Short mmCIF file of C-alpha atoms and ligand atoms in Angstrom, two decimals:
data_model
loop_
_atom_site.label_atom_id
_atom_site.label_comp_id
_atom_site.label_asym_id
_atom_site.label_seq_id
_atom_site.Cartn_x
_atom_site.Cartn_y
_atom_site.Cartn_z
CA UNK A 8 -43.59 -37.62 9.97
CA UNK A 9 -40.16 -36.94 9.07
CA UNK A 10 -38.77 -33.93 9.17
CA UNK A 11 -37.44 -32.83 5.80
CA UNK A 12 -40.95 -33.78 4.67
CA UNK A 13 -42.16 -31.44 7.44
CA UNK A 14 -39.77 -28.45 6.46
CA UNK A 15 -40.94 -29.20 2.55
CA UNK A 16 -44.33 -29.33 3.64
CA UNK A 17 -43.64 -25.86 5.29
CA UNK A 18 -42.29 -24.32 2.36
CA UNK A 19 -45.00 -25.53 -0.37
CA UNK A 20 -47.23 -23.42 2.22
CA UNK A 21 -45.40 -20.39 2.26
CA UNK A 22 -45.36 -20.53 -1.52
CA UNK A 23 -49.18 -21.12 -2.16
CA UNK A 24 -49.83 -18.62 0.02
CA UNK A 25 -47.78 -16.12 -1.02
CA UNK A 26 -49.04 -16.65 -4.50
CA UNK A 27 -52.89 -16.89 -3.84
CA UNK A 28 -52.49 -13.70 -1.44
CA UNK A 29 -50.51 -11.74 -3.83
CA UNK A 30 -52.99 -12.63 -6.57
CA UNK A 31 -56.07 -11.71 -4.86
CA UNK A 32 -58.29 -9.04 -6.83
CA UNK A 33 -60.64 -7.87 -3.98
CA UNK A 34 -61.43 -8.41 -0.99
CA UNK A 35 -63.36 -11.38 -1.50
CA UNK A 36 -60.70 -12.98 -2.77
CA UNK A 37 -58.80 -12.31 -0.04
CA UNK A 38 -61.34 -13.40 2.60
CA UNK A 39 -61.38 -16.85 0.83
CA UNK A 40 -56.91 -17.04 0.52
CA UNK A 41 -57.31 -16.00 4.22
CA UNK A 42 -60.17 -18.56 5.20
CA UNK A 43 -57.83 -21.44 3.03
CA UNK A 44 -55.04 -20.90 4.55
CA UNK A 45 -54.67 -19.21 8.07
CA UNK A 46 -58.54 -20.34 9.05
CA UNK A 47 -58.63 -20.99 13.09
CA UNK A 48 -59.96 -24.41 12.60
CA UNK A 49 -59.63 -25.65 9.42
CA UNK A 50 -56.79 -23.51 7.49
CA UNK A 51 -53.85 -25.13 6.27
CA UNK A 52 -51.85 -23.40 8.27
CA UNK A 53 -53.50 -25.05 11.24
CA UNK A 54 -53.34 -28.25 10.00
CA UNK A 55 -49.56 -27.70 9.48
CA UNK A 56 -49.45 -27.12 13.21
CA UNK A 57 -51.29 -30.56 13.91
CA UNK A 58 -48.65 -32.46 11.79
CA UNK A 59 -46.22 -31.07 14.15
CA UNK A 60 -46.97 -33.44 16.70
CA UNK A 61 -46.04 -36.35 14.32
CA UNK A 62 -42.74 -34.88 14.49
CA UNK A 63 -39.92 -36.77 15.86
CA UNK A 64 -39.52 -35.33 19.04
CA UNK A 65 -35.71 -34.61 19.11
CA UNK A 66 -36.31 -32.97 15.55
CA UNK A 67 -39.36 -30.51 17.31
CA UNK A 68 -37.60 -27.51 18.01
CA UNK A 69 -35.88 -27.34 14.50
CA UNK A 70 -39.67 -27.74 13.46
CA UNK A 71 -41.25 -25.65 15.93
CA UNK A 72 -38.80 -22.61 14.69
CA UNK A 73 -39.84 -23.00 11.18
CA UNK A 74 -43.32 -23.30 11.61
CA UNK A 75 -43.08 -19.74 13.41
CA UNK A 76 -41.15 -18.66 10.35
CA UNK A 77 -43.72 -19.93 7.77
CA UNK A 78 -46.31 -18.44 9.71
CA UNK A 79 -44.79 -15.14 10.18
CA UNK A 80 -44.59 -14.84 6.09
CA UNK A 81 -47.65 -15.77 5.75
CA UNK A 82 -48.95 -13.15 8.14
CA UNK A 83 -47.03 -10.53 6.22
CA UNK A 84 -48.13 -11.69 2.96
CA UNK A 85 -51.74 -11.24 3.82
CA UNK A 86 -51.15 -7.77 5.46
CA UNK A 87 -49.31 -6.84 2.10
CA UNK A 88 -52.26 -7.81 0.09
CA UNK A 89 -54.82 -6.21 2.33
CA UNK A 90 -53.10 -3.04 1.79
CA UNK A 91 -52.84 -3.19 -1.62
CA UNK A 92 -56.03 -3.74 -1.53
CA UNK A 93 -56.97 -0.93 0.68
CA UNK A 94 -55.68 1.02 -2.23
CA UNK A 95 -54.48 4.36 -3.09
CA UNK A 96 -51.43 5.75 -4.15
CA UNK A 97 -50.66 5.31 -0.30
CA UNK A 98 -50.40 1.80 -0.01
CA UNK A 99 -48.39 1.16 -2.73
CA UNK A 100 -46.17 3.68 -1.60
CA UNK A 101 -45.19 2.19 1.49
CA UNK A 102 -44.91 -1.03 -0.11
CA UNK A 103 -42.24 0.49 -2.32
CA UNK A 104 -38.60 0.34 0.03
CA UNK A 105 -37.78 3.41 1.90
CA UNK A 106 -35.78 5.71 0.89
CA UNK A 107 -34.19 8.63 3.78
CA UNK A 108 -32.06 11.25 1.38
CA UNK A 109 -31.18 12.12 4.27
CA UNK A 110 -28.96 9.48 5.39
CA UNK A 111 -25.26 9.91 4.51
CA UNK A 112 -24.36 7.95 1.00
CA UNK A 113 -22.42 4.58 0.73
CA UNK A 114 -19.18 6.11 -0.25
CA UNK A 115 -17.09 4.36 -2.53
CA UNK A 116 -13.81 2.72 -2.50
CA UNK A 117 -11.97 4.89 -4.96
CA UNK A 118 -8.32 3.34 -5.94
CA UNK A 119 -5.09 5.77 -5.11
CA UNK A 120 -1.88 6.03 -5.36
CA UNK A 121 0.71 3.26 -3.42
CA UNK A 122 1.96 5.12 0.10
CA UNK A 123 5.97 4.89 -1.58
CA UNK A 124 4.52 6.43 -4.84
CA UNK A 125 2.75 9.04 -2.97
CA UNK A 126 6.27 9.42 -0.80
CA UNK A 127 8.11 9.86 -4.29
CA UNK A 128 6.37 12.45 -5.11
CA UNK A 129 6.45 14.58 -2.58
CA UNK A 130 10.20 13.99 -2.04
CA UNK A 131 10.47 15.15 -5.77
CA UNK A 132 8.22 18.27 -4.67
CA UNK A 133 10.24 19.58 -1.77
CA UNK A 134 13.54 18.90 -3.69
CA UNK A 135 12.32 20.72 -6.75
CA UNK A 136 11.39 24.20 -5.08
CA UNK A 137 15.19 23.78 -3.55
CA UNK A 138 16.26 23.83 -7.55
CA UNK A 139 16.82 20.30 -7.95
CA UNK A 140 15.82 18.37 -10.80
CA UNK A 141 14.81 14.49 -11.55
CA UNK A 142 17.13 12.28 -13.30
CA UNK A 143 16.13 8.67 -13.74
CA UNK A 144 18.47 5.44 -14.24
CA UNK A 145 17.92 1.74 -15.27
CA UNK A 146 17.61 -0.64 -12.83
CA UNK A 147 19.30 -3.25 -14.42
CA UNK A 148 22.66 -1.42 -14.88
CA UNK A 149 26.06 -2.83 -15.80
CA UNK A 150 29.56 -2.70 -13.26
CA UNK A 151 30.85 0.47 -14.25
CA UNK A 152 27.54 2.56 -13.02
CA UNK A 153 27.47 0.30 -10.51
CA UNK A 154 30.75 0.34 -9.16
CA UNK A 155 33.50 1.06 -10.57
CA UNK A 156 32.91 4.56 -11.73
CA UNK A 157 31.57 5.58 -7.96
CA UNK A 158 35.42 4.36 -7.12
CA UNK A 159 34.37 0.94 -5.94
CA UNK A 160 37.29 -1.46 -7.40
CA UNK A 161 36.76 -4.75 -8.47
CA UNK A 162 37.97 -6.65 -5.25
CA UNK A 163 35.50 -4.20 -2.65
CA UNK A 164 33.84 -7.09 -1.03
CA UNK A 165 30.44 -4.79 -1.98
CA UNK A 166 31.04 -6.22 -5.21
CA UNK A 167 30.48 -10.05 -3.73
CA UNK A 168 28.22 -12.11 -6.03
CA UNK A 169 26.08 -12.76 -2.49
CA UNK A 170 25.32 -9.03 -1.95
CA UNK A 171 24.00 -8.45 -5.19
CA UNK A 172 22.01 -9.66 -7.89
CA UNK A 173 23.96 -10.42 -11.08
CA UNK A 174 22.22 -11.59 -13.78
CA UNK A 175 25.28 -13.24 -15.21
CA UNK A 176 27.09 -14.68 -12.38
CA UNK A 177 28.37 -17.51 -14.46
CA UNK A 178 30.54 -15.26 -16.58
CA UNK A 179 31.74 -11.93 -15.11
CA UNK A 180 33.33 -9.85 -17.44
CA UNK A 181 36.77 -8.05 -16.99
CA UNK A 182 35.13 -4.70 -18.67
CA UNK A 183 32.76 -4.05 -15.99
CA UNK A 184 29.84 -4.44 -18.34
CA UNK A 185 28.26 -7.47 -16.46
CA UNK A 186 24.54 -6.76 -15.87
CA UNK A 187 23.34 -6.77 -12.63
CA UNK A 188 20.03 -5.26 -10.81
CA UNK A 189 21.43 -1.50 -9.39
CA UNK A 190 21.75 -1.85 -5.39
CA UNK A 191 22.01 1.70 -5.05
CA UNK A 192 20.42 4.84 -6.91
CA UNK A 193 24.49 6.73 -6.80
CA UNK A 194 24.34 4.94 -10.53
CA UNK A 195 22.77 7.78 -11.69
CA UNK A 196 24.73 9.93 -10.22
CA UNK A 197 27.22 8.58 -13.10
CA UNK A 198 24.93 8.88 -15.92
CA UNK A 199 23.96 12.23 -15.24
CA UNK A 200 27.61 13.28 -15.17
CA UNK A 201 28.57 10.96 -18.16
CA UNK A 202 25.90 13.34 -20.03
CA UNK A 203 25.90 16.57 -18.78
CA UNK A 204 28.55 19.50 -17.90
CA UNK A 205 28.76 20.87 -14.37
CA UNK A 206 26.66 22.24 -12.38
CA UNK A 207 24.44 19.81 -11.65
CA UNK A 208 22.00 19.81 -9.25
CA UNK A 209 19.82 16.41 -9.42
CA UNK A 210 17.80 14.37 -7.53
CA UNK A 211 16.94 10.74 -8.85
CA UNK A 212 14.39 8.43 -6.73
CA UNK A 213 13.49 4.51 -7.08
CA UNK A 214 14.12 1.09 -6.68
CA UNK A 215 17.20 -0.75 -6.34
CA UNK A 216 17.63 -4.24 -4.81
CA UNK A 217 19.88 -6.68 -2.52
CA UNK A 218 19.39 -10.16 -1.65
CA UNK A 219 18.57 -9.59 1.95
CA UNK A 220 16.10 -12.17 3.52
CA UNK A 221 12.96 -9.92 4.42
CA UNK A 222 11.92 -8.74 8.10
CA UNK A 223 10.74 -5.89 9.55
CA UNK A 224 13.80 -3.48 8.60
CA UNK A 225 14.68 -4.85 5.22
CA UNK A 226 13.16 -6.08 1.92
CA UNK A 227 15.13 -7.36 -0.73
CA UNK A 228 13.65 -4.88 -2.92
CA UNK A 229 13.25 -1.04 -1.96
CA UNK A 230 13.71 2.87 -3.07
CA UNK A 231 16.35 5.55 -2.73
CA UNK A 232 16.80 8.99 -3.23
CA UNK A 233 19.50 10.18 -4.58
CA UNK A 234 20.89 13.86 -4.53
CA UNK A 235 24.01 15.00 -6.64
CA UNK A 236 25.19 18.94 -6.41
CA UNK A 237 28.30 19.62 -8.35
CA UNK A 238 29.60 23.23 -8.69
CA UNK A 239 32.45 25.46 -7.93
CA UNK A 240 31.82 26.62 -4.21
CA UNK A 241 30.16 23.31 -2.91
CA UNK A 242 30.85 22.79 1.14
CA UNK A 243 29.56 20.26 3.78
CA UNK A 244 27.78 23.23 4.92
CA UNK A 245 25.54 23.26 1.98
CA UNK A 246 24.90 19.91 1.87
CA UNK A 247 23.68 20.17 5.70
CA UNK A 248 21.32 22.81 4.81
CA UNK A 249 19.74 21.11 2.15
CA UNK A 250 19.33 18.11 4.11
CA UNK A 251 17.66 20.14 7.09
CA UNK A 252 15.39 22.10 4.85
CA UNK A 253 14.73 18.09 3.16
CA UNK A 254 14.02 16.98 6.77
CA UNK A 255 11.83 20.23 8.17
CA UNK A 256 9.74 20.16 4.84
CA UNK A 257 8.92 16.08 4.67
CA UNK A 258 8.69 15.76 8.74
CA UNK A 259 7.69 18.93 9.40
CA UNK A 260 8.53 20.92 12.50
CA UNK A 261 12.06 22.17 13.65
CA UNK A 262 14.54 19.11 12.52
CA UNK A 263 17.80 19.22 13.71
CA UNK A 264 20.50 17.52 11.50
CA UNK A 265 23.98 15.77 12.98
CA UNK A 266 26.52 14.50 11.16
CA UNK A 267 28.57 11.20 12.01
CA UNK A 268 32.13 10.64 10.27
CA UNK A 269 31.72 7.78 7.78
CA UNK A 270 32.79 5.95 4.82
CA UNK A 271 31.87 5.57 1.18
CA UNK A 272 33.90 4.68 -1.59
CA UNK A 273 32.26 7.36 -3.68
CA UNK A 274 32.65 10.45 -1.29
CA UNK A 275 35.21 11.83 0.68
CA UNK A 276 34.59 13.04 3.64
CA UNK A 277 32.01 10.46 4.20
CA UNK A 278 29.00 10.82 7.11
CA UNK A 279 26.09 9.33 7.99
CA UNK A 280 23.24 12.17 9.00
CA UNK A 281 20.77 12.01 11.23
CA UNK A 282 17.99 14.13 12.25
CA UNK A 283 16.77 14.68 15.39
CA UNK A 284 12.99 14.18 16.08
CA UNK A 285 10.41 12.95 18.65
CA UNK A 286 13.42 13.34 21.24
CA UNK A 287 15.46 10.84 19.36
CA UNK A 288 18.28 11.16 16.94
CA UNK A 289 16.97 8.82 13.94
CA UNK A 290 19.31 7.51 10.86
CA UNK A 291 18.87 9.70 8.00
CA UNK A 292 21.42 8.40 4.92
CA UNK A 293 24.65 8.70 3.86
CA UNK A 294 26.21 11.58 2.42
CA UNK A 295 29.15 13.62 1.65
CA UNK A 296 31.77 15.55 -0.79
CA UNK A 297 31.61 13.80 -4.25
CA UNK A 298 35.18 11.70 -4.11
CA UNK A 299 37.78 13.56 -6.71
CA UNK A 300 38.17 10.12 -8.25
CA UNK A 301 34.52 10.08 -9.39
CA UNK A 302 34.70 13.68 -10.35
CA UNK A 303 37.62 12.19 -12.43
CA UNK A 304 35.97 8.77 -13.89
CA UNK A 305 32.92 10.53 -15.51
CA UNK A 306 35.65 13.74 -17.28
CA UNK A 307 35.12 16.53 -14.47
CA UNK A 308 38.17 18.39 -13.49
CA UNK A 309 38.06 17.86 -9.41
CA UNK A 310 40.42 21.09 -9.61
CA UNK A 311 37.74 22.90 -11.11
CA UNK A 312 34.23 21.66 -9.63
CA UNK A 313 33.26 19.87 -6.27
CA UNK A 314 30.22 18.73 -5.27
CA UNK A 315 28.00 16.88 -2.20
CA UNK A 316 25.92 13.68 -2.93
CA UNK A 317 23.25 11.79 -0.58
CA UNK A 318 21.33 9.09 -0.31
CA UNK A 319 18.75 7.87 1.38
CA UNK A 320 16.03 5.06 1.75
CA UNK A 321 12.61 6.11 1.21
CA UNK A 322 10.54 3.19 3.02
CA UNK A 323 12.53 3.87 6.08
CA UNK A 324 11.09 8.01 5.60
CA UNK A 325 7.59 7.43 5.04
CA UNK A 326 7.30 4.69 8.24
CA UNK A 327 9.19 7.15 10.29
CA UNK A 328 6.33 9.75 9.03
CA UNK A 329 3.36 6.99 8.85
CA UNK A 330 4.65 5.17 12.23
CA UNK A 331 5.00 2.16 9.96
CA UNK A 332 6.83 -0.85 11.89
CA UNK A 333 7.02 -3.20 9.21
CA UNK A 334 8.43 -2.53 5.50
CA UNK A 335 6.83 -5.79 4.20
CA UNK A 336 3.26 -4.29 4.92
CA UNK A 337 4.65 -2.00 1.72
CA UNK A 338 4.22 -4.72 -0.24
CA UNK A 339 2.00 -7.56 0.77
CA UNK A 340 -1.15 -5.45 -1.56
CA UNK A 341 -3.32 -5.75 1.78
CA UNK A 342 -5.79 -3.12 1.02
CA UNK A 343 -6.63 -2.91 4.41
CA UNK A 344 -3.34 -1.64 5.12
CA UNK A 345 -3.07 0.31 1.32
CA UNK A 346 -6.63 2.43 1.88
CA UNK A 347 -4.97 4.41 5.00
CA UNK A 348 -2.97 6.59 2.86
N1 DAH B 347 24.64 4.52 -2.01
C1 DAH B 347 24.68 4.46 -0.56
C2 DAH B 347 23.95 3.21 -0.10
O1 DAH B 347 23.20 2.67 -0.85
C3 DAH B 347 24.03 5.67 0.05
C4 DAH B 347 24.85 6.90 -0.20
C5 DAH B 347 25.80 7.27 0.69
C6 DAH B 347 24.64 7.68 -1.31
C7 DAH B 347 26.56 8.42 0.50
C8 DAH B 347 25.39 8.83 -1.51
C9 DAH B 347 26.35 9.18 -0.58
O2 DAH B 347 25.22 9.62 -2.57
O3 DAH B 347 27.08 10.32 -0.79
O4 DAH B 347 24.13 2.79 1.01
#
């Protein structure tokens, strides 16, 4: 006999069975479904086991396991309907599937908020019990937010056409209006002051972008935060503090702050800061006194008002915090990676 004719055979069994045990009324009944089909000498079952021998022998194992199968659900079949038909609410009850309230639930997969989102937010937190407030900017900005108004002239190689991501390469513009995607968040720096008299004391936090190939350090798309104080007794000592206070309340613990001499167009003195933690001194941002030529492009009176500005990147802040080695894991949507925060 071949065996897919065996294995059918097998399962026509299993079906008849089931159905004549489950439809037995009494015990009589039952006696005959039991006699028909797992009889010693003449049930079906048996005979089943007889064909087996007309098997092909290479095909007897796959056979032999099934028929063990098919007889096992038989077996249970019959038990079933025996204890149906022992009665009582019992029977049926343990039929029923078990239920243990006591066992701990399947909990469910509830969505949240992105790690970066959930990073914005608490940066806007901490900054906003120091007094600062949010600002926001477009992200597609023109040349003058850009650059030229944070005292970044037209022939600053950061201008290049290959560091950024003009939208109309074809045709740049004399009167910095040229649209491209903001690389840095100090555009709103601009806008604020454009809009609003001194002081000012803002923070403004999201993306900006810069065609840099991705790896583990760099994505060509990522977030800033941006701080702006302007007033009339503004030091570097100020801006230190906040920045510690920034570092102890998003790292927590005693964080030292250091300042390295630096440049940026758009401040003057210039540093880079860095804070000090896990034995290590780790790259913080830039930051420094707001340059008297941007005090002058958006109509402050650098005589009158001075002011700090920072910036930093928030991907590199949250993997410091997170031990995060790799910014793309940001933004692969791996929800593997997504449901640990
Ligand atoms: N815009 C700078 C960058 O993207 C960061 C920066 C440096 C911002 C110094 C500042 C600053 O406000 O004062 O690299």
């Amino acid at each position: 006999m071949a065996l897919p004719d065996f294995l059918k055979q097998l399962d026509d069994l299993v079906a008849d069975a089931v159905q004549a045990f489950d439809s037995a009324s009494d015990s009589e009944s039952l006696e005959a479904a039991r006699i028909e089909f797992l009889g010693a000498k003449k049930g079906r079952l048996k005979a089943a086991q007889k064909q087996m021998g007309g098997v092909d022998k290479s095909d007897r194992p796959v056979a032999g396991k099934r028929f063990n199968e098919t007889k096992k659900q038989i077996d249970v079949a019959f038990k079933a309907a025996g204890e149906r038909l022992a009665g009582g609410t019992q029977a049926v009850a343990k039929a029923e599937p078990q239920f243990d309230p006591t066992l701990p639930g399947t909990s469910l997969r509830i969505g949240r908020l992105h790690p970066i989102t959930q990073t914005i937010e608490e940066l806007k937190d901490i900054m906003g019990r120091l007094g600062f407030s949010v600002a926001d900017g477009p992200e597609i900005e023109d040349e003058w937010h850009n650059f030229e108004a944070l005292n970044i002239p037209r022939e600053h190689p950061a201008r290049d056409p290959l560091d950024n991501f003009y939208l109309t390469t074809a045709q740049r513009t004399a009167d910095d209006k040229t649209l491209l995607l903001r690389s840095q968040t100090s555009t709103v720096q601009i806008r604020v002051m454009e809009n609003t008299p001194p002081p000012v004391r803002i923070i403004s936090l999201g993306r900006v972008y810069r065609p840099d190939t991705a790896d583990a350090t760099h994505y060509p798309m990522f977030h800033q935060i941006e701080g702006l104080l302007i007033d009339t007794h503004v030091t570097m000592a100020d801006l230190k503090s906040v920045l510690r206070l920034f570092a102890v309340s998003y790292l927590g613990g005693d964080v030292h702050i250091r300042f390295r001499p630096s440049f940026f167009p758009f401040t003057e003195p210039s540093v880079e800061a860095d804070y000090h933690w896990d034995d290590q001194w780790i790259e913080f941002g830039g930051a420094g006194m707001v340059d008297p030529n941007v005090l002058r492009a958006v109509g402050y009176d650098p005589e009158a008002v001075v002011g700090f500005a920072f910036g930093l990147g928030i991907e590199r802040l949250c993997m410091r915090r997170h031990g995060i080695t790799d910014i793309r894991e940001f933004y692969k949507n791996d929800v593997r990676f997504l449901h640990q925060f």
